[in-house]
Coordinates of C-alpha atoms in Angstrom, one line a residue:
X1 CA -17.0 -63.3 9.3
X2 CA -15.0 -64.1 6.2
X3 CA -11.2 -62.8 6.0
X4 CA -12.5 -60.4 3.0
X5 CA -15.3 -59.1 5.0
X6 CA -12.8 -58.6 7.7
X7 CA -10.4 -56.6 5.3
X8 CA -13.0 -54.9 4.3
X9 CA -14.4 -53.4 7.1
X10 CA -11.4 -52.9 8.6
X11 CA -10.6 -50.6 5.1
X12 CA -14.1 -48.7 5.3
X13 CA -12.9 -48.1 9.7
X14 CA -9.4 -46.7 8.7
X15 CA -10.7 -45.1 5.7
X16 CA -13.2 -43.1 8.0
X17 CA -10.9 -42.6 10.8
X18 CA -8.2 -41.1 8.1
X19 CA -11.3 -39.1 6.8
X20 CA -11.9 -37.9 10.4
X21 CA -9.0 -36.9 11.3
X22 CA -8.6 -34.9 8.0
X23 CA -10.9 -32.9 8.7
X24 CA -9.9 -31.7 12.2
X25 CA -6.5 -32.1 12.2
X26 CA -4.6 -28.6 11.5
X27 CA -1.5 -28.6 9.1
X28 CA 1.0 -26.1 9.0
X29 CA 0.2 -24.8 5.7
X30 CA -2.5 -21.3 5.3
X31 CA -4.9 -21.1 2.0
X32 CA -4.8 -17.8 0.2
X33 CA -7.6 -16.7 -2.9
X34 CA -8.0 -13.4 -4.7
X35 CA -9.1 -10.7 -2.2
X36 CA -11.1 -7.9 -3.2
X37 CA -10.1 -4.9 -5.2
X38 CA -10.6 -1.4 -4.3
X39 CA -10.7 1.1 -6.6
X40 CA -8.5 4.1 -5.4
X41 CA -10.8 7.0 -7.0
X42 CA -13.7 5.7 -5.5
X43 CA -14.5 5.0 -1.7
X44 CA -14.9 2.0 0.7
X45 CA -18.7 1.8 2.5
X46 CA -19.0 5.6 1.6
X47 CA -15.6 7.1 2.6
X48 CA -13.1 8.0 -0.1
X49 CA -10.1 6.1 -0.5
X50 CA -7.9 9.9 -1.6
X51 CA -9.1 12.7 -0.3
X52 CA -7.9 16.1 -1.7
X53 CA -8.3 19.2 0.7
X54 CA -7.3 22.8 -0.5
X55 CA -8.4 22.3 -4.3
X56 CA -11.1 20.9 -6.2
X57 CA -10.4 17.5 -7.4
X58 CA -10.9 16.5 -10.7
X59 CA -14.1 14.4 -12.2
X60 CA -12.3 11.1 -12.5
X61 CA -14.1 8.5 -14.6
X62 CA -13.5 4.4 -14.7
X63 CA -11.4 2.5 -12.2
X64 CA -7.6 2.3 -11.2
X65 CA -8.5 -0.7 -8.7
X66 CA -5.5 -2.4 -6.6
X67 CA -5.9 -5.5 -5.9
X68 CA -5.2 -8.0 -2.6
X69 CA -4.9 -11.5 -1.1
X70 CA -7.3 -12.7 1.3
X71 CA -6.7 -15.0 3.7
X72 CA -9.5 -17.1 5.2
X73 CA -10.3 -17.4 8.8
X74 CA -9.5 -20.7 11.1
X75 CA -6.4 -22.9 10.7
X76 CA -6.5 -25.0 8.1
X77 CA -7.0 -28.8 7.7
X78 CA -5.5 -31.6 5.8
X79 CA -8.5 -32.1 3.7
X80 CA -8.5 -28.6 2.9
X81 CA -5.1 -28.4 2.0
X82 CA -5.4 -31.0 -0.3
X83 CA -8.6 -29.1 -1.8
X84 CA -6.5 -25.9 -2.2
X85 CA -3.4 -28.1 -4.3
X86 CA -5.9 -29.0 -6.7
X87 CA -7.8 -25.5 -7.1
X88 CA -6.2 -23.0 -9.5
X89 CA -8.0 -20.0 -7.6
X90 CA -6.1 -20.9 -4.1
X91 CA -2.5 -21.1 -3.1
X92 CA -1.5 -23.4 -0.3
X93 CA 1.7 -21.9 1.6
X94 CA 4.0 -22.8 4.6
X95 CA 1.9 -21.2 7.4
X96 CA 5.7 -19.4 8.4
X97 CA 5.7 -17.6 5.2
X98 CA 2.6 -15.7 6.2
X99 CA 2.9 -16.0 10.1
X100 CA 6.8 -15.4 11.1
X101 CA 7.5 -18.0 14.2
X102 CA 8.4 -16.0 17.2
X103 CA 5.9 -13.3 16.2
X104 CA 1.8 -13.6 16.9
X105 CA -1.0 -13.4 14.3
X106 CA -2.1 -9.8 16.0
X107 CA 2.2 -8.3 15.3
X108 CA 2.4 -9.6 12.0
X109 CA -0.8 -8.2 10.9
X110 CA 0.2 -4.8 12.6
X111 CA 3.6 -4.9 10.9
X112 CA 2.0 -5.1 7.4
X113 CA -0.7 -2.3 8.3
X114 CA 2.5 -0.5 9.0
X115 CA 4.1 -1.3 6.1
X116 CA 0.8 -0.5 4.1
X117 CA 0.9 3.2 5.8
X118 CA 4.9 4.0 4.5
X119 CA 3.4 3.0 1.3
X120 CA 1.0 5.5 1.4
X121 CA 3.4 7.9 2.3
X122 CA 5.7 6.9 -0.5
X123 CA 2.6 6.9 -3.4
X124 CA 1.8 10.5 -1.7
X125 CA 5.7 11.7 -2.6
X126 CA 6.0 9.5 -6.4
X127 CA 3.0 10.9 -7.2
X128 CA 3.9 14.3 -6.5
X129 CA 7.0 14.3 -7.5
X130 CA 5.9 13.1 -11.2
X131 CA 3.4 16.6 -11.4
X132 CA 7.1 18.7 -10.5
X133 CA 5.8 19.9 -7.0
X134 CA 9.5 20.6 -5.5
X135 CA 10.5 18.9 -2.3
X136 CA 10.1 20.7 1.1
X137 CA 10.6 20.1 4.6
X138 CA 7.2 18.8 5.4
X139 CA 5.8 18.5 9.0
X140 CA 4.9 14.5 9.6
X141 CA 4.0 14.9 13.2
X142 CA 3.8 16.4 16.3
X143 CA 4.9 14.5 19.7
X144 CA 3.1 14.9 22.9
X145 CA 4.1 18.4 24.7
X146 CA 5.4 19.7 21.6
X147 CA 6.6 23.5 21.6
X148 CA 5.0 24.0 18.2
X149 CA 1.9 22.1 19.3
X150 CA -0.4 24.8 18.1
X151 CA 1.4 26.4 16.2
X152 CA 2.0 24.1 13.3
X153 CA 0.4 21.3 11.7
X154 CA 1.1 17.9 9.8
X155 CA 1.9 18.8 6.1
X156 CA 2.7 22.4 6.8
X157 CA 6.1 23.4 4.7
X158 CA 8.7 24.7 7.2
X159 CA 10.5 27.4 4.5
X160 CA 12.6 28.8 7.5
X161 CA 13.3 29.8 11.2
X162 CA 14.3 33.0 12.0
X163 CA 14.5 34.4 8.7
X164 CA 16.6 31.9 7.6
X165 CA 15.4 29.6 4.3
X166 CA 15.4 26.0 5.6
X167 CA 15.3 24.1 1.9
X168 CA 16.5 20.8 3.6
X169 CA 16.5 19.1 6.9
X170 CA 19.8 19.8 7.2
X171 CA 19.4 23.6 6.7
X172 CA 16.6 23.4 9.3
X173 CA 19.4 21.2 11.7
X174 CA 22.3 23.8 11.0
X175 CA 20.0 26.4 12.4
X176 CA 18.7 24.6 15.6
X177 CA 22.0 23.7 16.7
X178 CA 22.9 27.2 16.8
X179 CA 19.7 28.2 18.6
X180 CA 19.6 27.5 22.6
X181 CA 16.7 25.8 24.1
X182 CA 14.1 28.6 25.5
X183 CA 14.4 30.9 22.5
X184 CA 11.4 32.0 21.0
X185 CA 12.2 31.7 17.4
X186 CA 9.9 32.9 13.9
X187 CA 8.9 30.1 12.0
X188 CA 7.9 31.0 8.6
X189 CA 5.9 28.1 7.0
X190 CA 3.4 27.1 4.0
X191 CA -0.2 25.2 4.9
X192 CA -2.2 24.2 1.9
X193 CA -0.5 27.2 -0.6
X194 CA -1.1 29.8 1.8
X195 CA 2.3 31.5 3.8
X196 CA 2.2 31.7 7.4
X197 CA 4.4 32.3 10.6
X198 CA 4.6 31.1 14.3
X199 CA 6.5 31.9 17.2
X200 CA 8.0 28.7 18.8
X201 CA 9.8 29.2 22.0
X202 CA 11.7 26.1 21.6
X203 CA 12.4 23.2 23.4
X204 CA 15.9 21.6 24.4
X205 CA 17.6 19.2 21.6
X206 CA 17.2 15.5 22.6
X207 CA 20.9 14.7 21.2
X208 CA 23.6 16.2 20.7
X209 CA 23.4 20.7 21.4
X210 CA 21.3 23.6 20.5
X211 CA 17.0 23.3 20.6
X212 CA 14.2 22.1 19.1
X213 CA 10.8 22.7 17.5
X214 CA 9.7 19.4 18.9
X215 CA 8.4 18.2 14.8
X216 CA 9.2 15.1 13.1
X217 CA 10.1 16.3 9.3
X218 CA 10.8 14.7 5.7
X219 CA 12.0 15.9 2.7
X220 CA 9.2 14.9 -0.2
X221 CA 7.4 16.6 -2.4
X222 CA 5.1 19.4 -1.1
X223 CA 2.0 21.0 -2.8
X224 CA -0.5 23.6 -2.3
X225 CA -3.1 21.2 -1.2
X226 CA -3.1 18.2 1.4
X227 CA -3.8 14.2 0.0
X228 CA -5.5 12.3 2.8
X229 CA -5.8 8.2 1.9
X230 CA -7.5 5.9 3.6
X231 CA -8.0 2.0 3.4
X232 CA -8.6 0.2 6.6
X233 CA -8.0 -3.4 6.6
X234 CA -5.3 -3.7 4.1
X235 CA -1.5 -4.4 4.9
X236 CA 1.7 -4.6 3.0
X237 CA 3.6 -2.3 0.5
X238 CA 1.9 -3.8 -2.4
X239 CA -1.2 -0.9 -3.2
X240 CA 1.5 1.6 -3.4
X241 CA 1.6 1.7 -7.2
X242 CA -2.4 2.4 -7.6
X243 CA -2.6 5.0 -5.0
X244 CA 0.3 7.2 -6.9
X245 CA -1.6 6.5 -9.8
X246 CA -5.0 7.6 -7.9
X247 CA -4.0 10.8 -6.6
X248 CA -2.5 11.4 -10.3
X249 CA -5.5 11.3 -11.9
X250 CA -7.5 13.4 -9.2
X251 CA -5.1 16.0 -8.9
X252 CA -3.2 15.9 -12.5
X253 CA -3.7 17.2 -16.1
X254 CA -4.9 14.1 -17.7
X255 CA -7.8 11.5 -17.3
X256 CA -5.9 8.3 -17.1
X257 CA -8.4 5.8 -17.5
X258 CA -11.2 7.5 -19.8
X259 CA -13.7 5.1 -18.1
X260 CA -11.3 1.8 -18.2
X261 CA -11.6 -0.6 -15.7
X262 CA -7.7 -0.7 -14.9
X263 CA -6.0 -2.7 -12.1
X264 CA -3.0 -3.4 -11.2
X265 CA -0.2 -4.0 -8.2
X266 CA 3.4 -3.1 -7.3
X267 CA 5.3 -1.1 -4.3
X268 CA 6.9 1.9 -5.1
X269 CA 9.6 4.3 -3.4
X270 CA 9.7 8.2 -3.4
X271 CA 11.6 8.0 -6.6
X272 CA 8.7 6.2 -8.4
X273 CA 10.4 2.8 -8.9
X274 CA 8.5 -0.3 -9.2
X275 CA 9.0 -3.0 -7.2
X276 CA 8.0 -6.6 -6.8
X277 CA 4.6 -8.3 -4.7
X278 CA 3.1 -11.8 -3.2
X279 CA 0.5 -13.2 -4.5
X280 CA 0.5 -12.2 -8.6
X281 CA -1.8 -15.4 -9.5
X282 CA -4.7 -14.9 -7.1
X283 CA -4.4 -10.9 -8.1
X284 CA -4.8 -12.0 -11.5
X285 CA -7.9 -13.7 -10.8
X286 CA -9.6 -10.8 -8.7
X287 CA -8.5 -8.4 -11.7
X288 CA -10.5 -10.9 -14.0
X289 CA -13.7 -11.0 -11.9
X290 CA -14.0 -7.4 -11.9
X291 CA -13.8 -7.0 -15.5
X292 CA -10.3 -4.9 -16.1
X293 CA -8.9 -4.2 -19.2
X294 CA -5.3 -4.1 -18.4
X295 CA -3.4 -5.4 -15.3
X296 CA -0.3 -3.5 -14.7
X297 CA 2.1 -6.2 -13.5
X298 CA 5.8 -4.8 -12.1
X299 CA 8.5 -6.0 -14.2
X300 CA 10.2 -8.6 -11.6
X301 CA 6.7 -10.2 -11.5
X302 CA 6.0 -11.0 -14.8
X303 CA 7.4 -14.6 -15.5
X304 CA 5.3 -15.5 -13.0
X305 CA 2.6 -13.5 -14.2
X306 CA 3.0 -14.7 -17.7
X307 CA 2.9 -18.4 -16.4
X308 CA -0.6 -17.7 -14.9
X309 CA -2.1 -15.6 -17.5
X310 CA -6.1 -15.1 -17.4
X311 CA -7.5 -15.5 -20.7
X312 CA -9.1 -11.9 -21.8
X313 CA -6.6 -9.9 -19.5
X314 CA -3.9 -7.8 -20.8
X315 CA -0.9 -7.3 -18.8
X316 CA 1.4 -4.0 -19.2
X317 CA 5.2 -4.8 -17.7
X318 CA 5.9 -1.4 -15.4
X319 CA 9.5 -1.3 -13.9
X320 CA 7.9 2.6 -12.7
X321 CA 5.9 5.1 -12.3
X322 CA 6.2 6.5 -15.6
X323 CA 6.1 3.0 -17.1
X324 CA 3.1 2.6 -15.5
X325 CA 1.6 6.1 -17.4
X326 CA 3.3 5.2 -20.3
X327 CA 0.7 1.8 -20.8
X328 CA -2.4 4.0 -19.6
X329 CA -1.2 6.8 -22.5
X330 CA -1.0 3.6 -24.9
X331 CA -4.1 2.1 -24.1
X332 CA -6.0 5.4 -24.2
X333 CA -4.7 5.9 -27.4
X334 CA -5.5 2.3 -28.9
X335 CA -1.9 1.2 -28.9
X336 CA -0.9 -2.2 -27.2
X337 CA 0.9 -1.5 -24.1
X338 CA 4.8 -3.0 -23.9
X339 CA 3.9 -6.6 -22.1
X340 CA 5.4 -8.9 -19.6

């Protein structure tokens, strides 16, 4: 065999080998692409994504769709990493900025389901607020063996014990500490608009002195009906913006969309501020595919949002929640909302 040939096939052995080995040899690296959208006044295989109980929600009409990142099955490989560089519709990331070391797949993903629950929680209370519903002490939960097991309920409004008003959790604090454990006390509450009152023999204060109702409380927003939200599967902070803008239009004065296709993305707090997310590019992308007419994009977000504009999609720059109204109001009204 001549030296060329010998070069030769020794190239076409090493290229294969390299080609091989490519293919099954895992990097420490994870692929992201635009996950699906979910429109938070419709529902997910049949059950609504907000459910209002105690009133009749309003007939909503077009989309207010948040948006995800999907990340695909199976470790990835070098020649798939290399594929995801060169593909604008994938993002190729450090495997530990998805995956933390020292925690599994299975506590990461139940850390941002968490996360993705206080999120509802905080949408529930923006949203709320932003209608004027005034802030309560709201039941969030009742512990196994409870004294008020029975007796109260999640979302019922404590408005006071023993005749006196409880407007805070301090209020409800001052008077348990001067209760003893074993009293049977008169708890006058709200559930769903309509007053109520139980008789709680109460239970012994796990710190410090006087009793307890055995409830775990918050301060937020109450109102005369209950908001119930539901999206399996989806973790992280980032859907909090859409749901407060959801249970707006289903239980406010205005139609937000007038049959838009609108999506968008952002945390938000209790106080309806705006905050940053992963992921804006691929989000853009899914926002395209579905057809939307305006992405709302949170303020820290937009240089990068700007930098990977999708040709056709407007992008409204919301810093909050009334920001975030604000570009639905223009936009309904033919004005150009204020952009990234």
């Amino acid at each position: 065999m001549s030296r060329r040939s010998t070069v030769l096939v020794t190239g076409t052995v090493l290229l294969l080998l390299f080609g091989l080995l490519g293919a099954v040899l895992p990097v420490p690296y994870v692929a992201q692409v635009p996950g699906p959208t979910y429109n938070t006044l419709g529902d997910i295989n049949g059950t609504p994504i907000i459910t209002v109980t105690g009133r009749e929600p309003n007939d909503t009409s077009g989309n207010l769709n948040l948006t995800t990142v999907g990340i695909p099955q199976g470790s990835l490989n070098l020649v798939r990493a290399v594929q995801g560089w060169f593909d604008d519709e994938v993002t190729v990331v450090p495997r530990e900025q998805v995956y933390p070391s020292g925690k599994s797949v299975q506590e990461t993903q139940a850390e941002n389901r968490q996360a993705f629950l206080t999120s509802e929680q905080s949408a529930r209370g923006a949203a709320l607020a932003e209608l004027g519903y005034p802030v309560q002490v709201v039941v969030q939960g009742l512990p196994e063996g409870s004294p008020s097991a029975g007796r109260l309920e999640d979302g019922d409004a404590v408005v006071a014990v023993d005749g006196t008003p409880t407007p805070d959790q301090d209020a409800l604090l001052a008077v348990l500490q001067a209760t003893p454990p074993q009293t049977a006390v008169q708890v006058d509450y709200t559930r769903l608009g309509v007053p109520g009152t139980a008789t709680v023999t109460t239970g012994a204060a796990q710190e410090g002195i006087g009793s307890a109702l055995g409830i775990q409380v918050l301060e937020t927003p109450y109102a005369p009906f209950d908001v119930d939200i539901q999206v399996d599967d989806v973790g992280g902070p980032s859907a909090g913006l859409m749901l407060s803008l959801g249970i707006i239009d289903m239980v406010g004065d205005t139609d937000l969309t007038e049959g838009a296709v609108i999506a968008g993305t952002g945390t938000i707090d209790a106080a309806g501020a705006v905050g940053p997310i992963g992921g804006i590019p691929l989000k853009l992308v899914s926002a395209r595919d579905i057809g939307a007419v305006l992405f709302l994009v949170p303020a820290a977000n937009c240089a990068e949002a700007v930098a990977n504009a999708q040709p056709g999609l407007p992008m409204a720059k919301v810093a909050t929640l009334d920001d975030a109204l604000t570009a639905l109001g223009d936009l309904r009204a033919g004005r150009t909302p204020a952009p990234c």
